[in-house]
PDB file of C-alpha atoms and ligand atoms in Angstrom:
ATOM      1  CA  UNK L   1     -30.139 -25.859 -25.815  1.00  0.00           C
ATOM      2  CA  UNK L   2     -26.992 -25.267 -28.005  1.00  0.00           C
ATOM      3  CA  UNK L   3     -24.920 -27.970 -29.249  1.00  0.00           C
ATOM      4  CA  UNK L   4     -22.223 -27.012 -26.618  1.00  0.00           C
ATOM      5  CA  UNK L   5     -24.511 -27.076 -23.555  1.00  0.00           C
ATOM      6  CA  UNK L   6     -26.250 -30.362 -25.092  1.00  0.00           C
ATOM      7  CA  UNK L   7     -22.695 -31.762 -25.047  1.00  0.00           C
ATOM      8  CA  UNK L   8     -21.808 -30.183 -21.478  1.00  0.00           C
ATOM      9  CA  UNK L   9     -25.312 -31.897 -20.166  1.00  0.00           C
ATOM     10  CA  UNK L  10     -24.641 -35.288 -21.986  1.00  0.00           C
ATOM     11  CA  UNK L  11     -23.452 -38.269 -18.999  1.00  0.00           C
ATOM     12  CA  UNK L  12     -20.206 -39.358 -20.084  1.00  0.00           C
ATOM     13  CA  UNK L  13     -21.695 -43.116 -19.777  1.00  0.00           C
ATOM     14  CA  UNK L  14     -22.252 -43.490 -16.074  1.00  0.00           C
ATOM     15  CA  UNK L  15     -25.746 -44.441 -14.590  1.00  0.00           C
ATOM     16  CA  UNK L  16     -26.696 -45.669 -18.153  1.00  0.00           C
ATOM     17  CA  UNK L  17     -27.255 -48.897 -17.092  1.00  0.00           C
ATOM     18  CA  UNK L  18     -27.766 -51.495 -14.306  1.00  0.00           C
ATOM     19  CA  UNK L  19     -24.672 -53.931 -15.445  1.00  0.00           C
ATOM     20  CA  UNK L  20     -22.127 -51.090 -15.044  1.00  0.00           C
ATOM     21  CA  UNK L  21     -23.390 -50.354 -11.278  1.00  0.00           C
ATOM     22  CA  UNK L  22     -23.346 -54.209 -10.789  1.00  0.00           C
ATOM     23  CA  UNK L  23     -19.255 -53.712 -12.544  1.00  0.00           C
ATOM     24  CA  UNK L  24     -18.543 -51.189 -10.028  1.00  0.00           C
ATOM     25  CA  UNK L  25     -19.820 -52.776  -7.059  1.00  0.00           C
ATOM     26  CA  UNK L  26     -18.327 -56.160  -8.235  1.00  0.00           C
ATOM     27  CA  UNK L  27     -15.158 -54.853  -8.964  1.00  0.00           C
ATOM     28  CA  UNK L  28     -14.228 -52.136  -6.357  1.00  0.00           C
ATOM     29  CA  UNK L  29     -17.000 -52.122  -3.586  1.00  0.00           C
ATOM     30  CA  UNK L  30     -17.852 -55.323  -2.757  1.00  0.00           C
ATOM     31  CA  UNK L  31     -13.942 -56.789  -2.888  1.00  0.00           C
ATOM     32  CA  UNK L  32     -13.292 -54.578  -0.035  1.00  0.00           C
ATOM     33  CA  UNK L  33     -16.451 -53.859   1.843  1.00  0.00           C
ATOM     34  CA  UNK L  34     -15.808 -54.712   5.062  1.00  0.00           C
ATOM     35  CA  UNK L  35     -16.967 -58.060   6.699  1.00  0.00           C
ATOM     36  CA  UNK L  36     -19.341 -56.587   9.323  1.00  0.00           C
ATOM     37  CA  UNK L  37     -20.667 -54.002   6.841  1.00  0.00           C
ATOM     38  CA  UNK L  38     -21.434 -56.841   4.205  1.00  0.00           C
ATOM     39  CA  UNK L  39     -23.482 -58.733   7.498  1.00  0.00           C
ATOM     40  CA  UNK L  40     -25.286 -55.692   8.335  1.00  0.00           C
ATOM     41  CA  UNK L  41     -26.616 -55.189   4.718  1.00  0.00           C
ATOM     42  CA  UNK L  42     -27.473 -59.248   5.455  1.00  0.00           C
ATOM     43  CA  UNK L  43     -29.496 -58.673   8.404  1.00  0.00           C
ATOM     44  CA  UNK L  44     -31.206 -55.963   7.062  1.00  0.00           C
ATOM     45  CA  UNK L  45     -32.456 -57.294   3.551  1.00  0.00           C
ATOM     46  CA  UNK L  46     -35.459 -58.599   4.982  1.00  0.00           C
ATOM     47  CA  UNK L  47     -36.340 -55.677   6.662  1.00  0.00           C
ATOM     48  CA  UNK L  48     -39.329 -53.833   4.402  1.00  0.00           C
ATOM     49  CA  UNK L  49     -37.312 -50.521   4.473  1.00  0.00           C
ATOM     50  CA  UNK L  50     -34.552 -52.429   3.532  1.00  0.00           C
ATOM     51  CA  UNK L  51     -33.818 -49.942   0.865  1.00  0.00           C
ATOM     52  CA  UNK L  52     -33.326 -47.264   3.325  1.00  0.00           C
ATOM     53  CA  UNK L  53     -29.861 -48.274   3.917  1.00  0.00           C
ATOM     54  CA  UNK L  54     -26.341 -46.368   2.541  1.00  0.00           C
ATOM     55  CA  UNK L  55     -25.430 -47.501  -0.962  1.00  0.00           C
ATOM     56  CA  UNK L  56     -22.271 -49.710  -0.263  1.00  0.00           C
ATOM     57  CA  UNK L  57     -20.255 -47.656  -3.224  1.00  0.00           C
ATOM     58  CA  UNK L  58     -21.750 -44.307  -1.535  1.00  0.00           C
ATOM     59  CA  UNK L  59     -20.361 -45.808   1.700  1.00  0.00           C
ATOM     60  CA  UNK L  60     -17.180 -46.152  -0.050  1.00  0.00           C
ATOM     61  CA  UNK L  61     -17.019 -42.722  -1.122  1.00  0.00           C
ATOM     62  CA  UNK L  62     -17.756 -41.511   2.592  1.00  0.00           C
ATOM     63  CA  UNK L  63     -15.377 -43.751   4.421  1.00  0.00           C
ATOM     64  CA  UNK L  64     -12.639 -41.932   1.772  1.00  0.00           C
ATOM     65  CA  UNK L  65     -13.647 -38.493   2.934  1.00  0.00           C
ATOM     66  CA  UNK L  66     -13.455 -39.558   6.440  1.00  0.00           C
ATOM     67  CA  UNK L  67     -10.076 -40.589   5.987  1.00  0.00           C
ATOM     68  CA  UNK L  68      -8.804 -37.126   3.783  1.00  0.00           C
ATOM     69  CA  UNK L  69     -10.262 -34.756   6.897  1.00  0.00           C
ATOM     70  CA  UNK L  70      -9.083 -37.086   9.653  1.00  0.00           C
ATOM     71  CA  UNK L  71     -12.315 -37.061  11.107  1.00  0.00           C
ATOM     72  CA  UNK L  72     -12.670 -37.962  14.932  1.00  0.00           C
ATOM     73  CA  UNK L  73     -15.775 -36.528  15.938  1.00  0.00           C
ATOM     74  CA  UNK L  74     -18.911 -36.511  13.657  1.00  0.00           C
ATOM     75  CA  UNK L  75     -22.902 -36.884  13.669  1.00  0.00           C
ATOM     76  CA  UNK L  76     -24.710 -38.988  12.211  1.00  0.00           C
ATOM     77  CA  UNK L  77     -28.231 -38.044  11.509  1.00  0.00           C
ATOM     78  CA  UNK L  78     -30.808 -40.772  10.532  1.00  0.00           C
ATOM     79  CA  UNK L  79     -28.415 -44.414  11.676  1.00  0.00           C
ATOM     80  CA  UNK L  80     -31.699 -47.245  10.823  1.00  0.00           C
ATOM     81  CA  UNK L  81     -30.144 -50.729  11.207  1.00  0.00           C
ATOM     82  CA  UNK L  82     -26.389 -49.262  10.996  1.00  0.00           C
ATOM     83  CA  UNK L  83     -24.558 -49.357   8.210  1.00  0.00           C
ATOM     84  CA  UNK L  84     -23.262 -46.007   7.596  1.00  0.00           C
ATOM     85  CA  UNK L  85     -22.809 -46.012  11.169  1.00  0.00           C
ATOM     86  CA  UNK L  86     -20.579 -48.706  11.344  1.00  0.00           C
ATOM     87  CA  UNK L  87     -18.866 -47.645   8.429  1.00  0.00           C
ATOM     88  CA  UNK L  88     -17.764 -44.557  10.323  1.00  0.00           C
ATOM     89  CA  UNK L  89     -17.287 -46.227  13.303  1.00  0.00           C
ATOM     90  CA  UNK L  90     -14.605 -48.900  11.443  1.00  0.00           C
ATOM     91  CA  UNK L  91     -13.048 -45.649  10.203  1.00  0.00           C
ATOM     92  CA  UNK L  92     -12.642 -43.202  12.508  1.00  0.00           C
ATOM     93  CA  UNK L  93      -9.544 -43.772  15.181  1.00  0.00           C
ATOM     94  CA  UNK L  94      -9.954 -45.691  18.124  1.00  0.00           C
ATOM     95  CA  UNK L  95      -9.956 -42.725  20.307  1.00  0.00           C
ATOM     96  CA  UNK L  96     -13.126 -41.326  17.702  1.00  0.00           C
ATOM     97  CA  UNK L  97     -16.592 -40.165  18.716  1.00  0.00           C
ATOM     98  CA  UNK L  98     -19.596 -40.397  16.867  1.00  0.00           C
ATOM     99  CA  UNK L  99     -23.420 -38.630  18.375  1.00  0.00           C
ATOM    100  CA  UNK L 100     -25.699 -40.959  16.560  1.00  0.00           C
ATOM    101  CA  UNK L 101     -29.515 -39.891  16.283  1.00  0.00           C
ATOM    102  CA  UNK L 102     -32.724 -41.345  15.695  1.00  0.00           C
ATOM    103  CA  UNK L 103     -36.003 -41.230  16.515  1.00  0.00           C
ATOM    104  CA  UNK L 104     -36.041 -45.270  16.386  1.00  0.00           C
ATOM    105  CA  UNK L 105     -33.858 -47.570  18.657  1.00  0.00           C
ATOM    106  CA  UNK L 106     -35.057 -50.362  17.411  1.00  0.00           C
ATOM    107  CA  UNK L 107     -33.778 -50.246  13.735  1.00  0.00           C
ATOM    108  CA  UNK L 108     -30.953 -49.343  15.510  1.00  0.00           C
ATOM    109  CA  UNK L 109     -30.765 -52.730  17.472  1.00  0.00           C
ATOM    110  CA  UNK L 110     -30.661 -54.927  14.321  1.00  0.00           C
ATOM    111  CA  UNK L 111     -27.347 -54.153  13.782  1.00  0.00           C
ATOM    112  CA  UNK L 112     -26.255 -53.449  16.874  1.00  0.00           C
ATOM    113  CA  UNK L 113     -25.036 -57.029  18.025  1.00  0.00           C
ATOM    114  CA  UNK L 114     -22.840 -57.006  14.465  1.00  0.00           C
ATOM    115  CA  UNK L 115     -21.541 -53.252  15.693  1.00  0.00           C
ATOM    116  CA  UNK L 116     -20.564 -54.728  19.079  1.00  0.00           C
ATOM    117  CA  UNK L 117     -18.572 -57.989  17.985  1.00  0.00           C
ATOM    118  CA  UNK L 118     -16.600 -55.580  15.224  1.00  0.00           C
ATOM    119  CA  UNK L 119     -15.182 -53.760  18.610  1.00  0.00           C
ATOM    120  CA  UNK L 120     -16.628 -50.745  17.708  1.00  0.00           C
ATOM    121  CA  UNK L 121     -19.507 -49.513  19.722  1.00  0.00           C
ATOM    122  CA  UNK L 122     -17.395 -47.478  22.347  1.00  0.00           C
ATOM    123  CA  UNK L 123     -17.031 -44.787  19.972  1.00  0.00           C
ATOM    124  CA  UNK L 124     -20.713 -44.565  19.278  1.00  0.00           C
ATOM    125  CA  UNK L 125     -23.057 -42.297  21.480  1.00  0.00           C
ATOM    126  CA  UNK L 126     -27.008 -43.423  20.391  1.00  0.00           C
ATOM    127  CA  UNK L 127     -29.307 -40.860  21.445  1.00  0.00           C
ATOM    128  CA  UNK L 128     -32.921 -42.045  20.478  1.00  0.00           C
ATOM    129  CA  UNK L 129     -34.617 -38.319  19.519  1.00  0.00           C
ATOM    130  CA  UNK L 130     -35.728 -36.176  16.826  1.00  0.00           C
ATOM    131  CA  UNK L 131     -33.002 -34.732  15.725  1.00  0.00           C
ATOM    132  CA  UNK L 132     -33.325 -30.938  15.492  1.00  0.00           C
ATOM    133  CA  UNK L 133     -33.520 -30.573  19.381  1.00  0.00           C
ATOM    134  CA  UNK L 134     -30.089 -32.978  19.819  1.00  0.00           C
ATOM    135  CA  UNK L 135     -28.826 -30.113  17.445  1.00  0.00           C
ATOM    136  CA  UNK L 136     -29.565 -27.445  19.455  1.00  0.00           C
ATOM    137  CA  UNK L 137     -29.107 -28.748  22.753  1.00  0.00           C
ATOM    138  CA  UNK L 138     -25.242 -29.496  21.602  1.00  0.00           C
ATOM    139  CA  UNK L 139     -25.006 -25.924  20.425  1.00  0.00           C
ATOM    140  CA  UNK L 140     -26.057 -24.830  24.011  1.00  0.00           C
ATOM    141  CA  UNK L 141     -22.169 -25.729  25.028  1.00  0.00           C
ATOM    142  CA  UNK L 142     -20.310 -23.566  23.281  1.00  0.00           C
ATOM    143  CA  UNK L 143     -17.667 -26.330  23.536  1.00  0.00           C
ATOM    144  CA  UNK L 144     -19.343 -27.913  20.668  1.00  0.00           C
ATOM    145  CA  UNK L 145     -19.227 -24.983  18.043  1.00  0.00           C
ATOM    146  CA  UNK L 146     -16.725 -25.449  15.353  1.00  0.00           C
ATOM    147  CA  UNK L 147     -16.139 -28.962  16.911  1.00  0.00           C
ATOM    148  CA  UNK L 148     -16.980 -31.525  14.498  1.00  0.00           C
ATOM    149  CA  UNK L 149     -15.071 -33.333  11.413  1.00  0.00           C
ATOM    150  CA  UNK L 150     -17.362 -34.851   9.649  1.00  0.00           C
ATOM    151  CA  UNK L 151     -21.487 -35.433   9.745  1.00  0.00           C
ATOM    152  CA  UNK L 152     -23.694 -37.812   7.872  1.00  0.00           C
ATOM    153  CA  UNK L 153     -27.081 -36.216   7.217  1.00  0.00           C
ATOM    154  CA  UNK L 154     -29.979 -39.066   6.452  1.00  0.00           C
ATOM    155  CA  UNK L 155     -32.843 -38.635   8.298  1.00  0.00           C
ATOM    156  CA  UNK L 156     -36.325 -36.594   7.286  1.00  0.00           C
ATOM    157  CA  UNK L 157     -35.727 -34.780   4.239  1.00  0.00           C
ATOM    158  CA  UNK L 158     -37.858 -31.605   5.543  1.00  0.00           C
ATOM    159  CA  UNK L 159     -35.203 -30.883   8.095  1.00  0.00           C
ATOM    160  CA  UNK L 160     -32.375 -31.161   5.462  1.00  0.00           C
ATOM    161  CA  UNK L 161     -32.080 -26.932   5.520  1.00  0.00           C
ATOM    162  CA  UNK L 162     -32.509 -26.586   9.351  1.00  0.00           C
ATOM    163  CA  UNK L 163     -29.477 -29.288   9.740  1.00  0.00           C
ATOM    164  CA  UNK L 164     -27.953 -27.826   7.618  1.00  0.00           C
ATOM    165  CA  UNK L 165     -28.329 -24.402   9.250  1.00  0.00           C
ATOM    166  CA  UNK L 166     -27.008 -26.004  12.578  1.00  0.00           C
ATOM    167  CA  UNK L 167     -24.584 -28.246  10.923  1.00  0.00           C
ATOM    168  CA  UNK L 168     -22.643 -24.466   9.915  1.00  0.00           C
ATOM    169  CA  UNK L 169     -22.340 -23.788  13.169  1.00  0.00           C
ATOM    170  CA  UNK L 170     -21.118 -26.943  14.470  1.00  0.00           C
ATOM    171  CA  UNK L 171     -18.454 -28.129  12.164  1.00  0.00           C
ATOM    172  CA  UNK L 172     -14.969 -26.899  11.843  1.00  0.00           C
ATOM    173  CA  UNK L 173     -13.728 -24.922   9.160  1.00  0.00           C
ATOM    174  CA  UNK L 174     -12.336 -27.554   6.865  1.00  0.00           C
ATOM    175  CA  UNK L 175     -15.141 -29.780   8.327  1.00  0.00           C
ATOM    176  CA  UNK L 176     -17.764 -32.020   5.705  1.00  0.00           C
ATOM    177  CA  UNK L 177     -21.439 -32.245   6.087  1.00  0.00           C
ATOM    178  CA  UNK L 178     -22.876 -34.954   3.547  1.00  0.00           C
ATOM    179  CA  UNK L 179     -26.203 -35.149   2.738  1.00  0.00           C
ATOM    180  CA  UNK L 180     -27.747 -38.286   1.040  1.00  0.00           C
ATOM    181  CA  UNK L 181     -30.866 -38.990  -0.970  1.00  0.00           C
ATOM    182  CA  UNK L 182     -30.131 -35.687  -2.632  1.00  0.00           C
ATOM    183  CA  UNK L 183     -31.318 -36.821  -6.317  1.00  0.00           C
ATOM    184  CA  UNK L 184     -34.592 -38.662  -5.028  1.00  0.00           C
ATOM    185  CA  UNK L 185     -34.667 -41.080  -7.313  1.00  0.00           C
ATOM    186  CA  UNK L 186     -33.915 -38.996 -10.342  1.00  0.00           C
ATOM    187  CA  UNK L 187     -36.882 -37.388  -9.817  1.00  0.00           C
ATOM    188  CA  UNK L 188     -35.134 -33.921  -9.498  1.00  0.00           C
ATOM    189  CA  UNK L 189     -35.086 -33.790 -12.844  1.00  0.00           C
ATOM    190  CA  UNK L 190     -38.778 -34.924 -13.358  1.00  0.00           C
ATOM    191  CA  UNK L 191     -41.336 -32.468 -14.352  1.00  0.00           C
ATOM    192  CA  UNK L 192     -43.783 -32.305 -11.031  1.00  0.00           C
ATOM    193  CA  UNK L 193     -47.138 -33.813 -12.699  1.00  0.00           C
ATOM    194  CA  UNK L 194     -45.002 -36.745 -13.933  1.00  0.00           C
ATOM    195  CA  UNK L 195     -43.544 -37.612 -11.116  1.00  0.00           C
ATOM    196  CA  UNK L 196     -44.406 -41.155  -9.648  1.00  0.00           C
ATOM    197  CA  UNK L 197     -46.637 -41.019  -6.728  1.00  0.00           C
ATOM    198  CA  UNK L 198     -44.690 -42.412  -4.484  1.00  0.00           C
ATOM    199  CA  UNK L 199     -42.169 -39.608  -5.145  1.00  0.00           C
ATOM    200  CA  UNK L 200     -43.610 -36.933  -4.579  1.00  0.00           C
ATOM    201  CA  UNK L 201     -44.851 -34.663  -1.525  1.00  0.00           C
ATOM    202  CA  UNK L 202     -42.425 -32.599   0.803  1.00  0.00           C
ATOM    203  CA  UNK L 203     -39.687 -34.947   0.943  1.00  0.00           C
ATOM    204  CA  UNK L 204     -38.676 -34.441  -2.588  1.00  0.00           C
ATOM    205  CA  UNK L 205     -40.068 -30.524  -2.384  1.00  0.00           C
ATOM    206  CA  UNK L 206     -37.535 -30.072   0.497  1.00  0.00           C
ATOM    207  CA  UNK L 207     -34.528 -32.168  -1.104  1.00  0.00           C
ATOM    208  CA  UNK L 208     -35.061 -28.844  -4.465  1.00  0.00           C
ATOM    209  CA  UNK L 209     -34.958 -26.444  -1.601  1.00  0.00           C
ATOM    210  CA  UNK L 210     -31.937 -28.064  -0.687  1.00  0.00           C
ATOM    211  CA  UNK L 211     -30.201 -28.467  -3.475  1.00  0.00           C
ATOM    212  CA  UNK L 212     -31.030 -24.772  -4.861  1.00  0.00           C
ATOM    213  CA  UNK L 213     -29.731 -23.475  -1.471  1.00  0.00           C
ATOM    214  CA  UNK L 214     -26.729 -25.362  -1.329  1.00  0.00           C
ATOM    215  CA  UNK L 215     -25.871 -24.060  -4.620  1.00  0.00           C
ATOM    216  CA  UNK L 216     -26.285 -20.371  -3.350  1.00  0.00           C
ATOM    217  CA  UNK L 217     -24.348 -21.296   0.179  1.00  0.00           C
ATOM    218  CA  UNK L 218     -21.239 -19.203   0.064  1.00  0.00           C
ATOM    219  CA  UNK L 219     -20.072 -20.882   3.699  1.00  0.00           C
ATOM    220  CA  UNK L 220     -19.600 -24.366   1.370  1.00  0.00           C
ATOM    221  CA  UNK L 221     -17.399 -25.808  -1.339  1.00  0.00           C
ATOM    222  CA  UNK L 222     -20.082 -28.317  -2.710  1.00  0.00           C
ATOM    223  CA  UNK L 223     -19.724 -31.619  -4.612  1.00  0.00           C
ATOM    224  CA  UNK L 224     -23.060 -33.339  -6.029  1.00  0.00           C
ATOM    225  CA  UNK L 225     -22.185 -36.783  -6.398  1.00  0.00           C
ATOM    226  CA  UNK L 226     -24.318 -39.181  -8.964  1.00  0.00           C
ATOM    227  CA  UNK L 227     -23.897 -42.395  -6.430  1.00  0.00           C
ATOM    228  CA  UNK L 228     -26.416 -44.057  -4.492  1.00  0.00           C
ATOM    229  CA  UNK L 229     -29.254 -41.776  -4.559  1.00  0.00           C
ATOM    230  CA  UNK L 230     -27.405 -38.995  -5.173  1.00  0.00           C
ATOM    231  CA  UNK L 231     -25.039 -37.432  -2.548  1.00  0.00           C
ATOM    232  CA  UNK L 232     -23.946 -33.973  -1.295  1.00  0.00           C
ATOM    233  CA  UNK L 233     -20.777 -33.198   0.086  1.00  0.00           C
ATOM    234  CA  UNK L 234     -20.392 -29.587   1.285  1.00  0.00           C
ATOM    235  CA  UNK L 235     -17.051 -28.571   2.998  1.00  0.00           C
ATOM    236  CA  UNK L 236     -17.391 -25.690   5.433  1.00  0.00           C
ATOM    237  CA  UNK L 237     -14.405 -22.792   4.374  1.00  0.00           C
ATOM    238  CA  UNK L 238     -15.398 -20.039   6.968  1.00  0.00           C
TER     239      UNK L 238
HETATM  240  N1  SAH U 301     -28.006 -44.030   7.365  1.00  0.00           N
HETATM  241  C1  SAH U 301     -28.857 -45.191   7.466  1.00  0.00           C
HETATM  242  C2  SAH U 301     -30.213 -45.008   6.803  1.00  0.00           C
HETATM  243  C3  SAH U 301     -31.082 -43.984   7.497  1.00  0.00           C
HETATM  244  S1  SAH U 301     -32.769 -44.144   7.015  1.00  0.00           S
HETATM  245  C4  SAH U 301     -28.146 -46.410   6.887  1.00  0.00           C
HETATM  246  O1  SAH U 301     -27.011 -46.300   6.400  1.00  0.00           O
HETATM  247  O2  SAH U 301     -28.727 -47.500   6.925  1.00  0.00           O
HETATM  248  C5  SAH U 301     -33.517 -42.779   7.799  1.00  0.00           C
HETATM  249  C6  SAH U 301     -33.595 -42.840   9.310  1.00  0.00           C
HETATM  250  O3  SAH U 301     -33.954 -41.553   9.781  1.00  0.00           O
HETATM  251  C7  SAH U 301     -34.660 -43.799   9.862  1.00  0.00           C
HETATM  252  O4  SAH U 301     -34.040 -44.778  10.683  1.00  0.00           O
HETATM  253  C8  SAH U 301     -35.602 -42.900  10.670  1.00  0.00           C
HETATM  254  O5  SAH U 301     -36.035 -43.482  11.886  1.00  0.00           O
HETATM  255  C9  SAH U 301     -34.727 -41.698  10.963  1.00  0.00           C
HETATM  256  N2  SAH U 301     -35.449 -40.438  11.193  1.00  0.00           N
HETATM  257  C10 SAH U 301     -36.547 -39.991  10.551  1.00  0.00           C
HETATM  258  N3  SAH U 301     -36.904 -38.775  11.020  1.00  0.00           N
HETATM  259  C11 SAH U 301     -36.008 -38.451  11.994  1.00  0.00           C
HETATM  260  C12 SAH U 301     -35.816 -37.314  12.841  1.00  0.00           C
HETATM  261  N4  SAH U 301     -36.648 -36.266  12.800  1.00  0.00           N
HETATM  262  N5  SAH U 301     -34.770 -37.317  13.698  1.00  0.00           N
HETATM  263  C13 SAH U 301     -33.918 -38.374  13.752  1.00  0.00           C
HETATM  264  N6  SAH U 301     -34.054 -39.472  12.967  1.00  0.00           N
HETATM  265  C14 SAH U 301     -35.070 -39.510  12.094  1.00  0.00           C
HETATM  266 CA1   CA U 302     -30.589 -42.554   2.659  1.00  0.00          CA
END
């Protein structure tokens, strides 16, 4: 590498260390998390996938781009015990509509008492399926097409390109598609063989598919964000 592209590549200080995620979250994130978003994260620390769940300072990020496109209808792809879910459902107007999928209801039911007392749940539609047929079942009305604000894309990472692929069609021009888990633990930038097991196999094969795709996408304007587990925003311009 030259000294200029050594310099371009260098981090400017973030995700150096643990303390300055802990000042981030301590200082912007947690002050103004919202109380039933804080009490799902409660209700699901226990849970052995607990980790699953939306970084809150992720979440913060999202509920922000949910507010600059005035979403009112979105899908949310992968929901577990609720918490981006909620998020989006706190956001979104009153009269907002969210088509929630996952193959598991009962993840789904940990949070859902917490959803219910926030006043939210009328705007969320739960459909327990995988999620590629949900995808093209919608597309079947053509009422859907170029319909949708705003989706949240967390569910199996081997899909990520066939959402994605449906997702074009769906959303507006002007719409977002986000995509989480998109640096897999850092291991994007992990030479295969030294990659932990646990890391590897066709999730994190299909998440470099993705993210050399995206990349070549001329439908998107694309933002990879460092947060969380790394997050993709791609805005649909035609
Ligand atoms: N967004 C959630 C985390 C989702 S974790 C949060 O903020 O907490 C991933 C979820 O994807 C799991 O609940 C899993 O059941 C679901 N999932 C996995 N494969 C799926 C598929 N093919 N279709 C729909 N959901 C799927
Ligand atoms: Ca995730």
């Amino acid at each position: 590498m030259t000294d200029k592209a050594k310099q371009a590549a260098s981090s400017k200080g973030l995700l150096q260390s643990e303390d300055l995620y802990r000042y981030i979250l301590e200082t912007s994130v947690y002050p103004r998390e919202p109380e039933p978003l804080n009490k799902i994260r409660d209700v699901t620390a226990d849970h052995p996938w607990a980790m699953m769940g939306t970084a809150p300072d992720a979440g913060q990020l999202m509920a922000m781009l949910l507010r600059l496109v005035n979403a009112k209808k979105t899908i949310e792809i992968g929901v577990f015990t609720g918490y981006s879910l909620l998020l989006t459902a706190l956001t979104i107007p009153e009269d907002g509509q969210i088509t929630a999928i996952d193959v598991n209801r009962e993840t789904y039911e940990i949070g859902l008492p917490i959803i219910k007392k926030a006043g939210v749940d009328h705007k969320i539609n739960f459909i327990e399926s995988e999620a590629l047929s949900v995808l093209d079942q919608l597309l079947k009305d053509s009422e859907n097409e170029g319909s949708f604000d705003y989706a949240f894309v967390d569910a199996d990472k081997d899909n990520y390109c066939n959402y994605h692929e449906r997702l074009m069609k769906l959303l507006k021009v002007g719409g977002i598609a986000v995509y989480d888990n998109t640096l897999w633990g850092g291991t994007v930038a992990v030479p295969e063989e030294q990659v932990p097991d646990h890391f590897r196999g066709s999730s994190r094969q299909a998440i470099l598919d993705l993210n050399r795709s995206l990349a070549d996408d001329p439908r998107v304007q694309l933002s990879h964000v460092a947060l969380g587990d790394g997050i993709t925003i791609c805005r649909r311009i035609f």
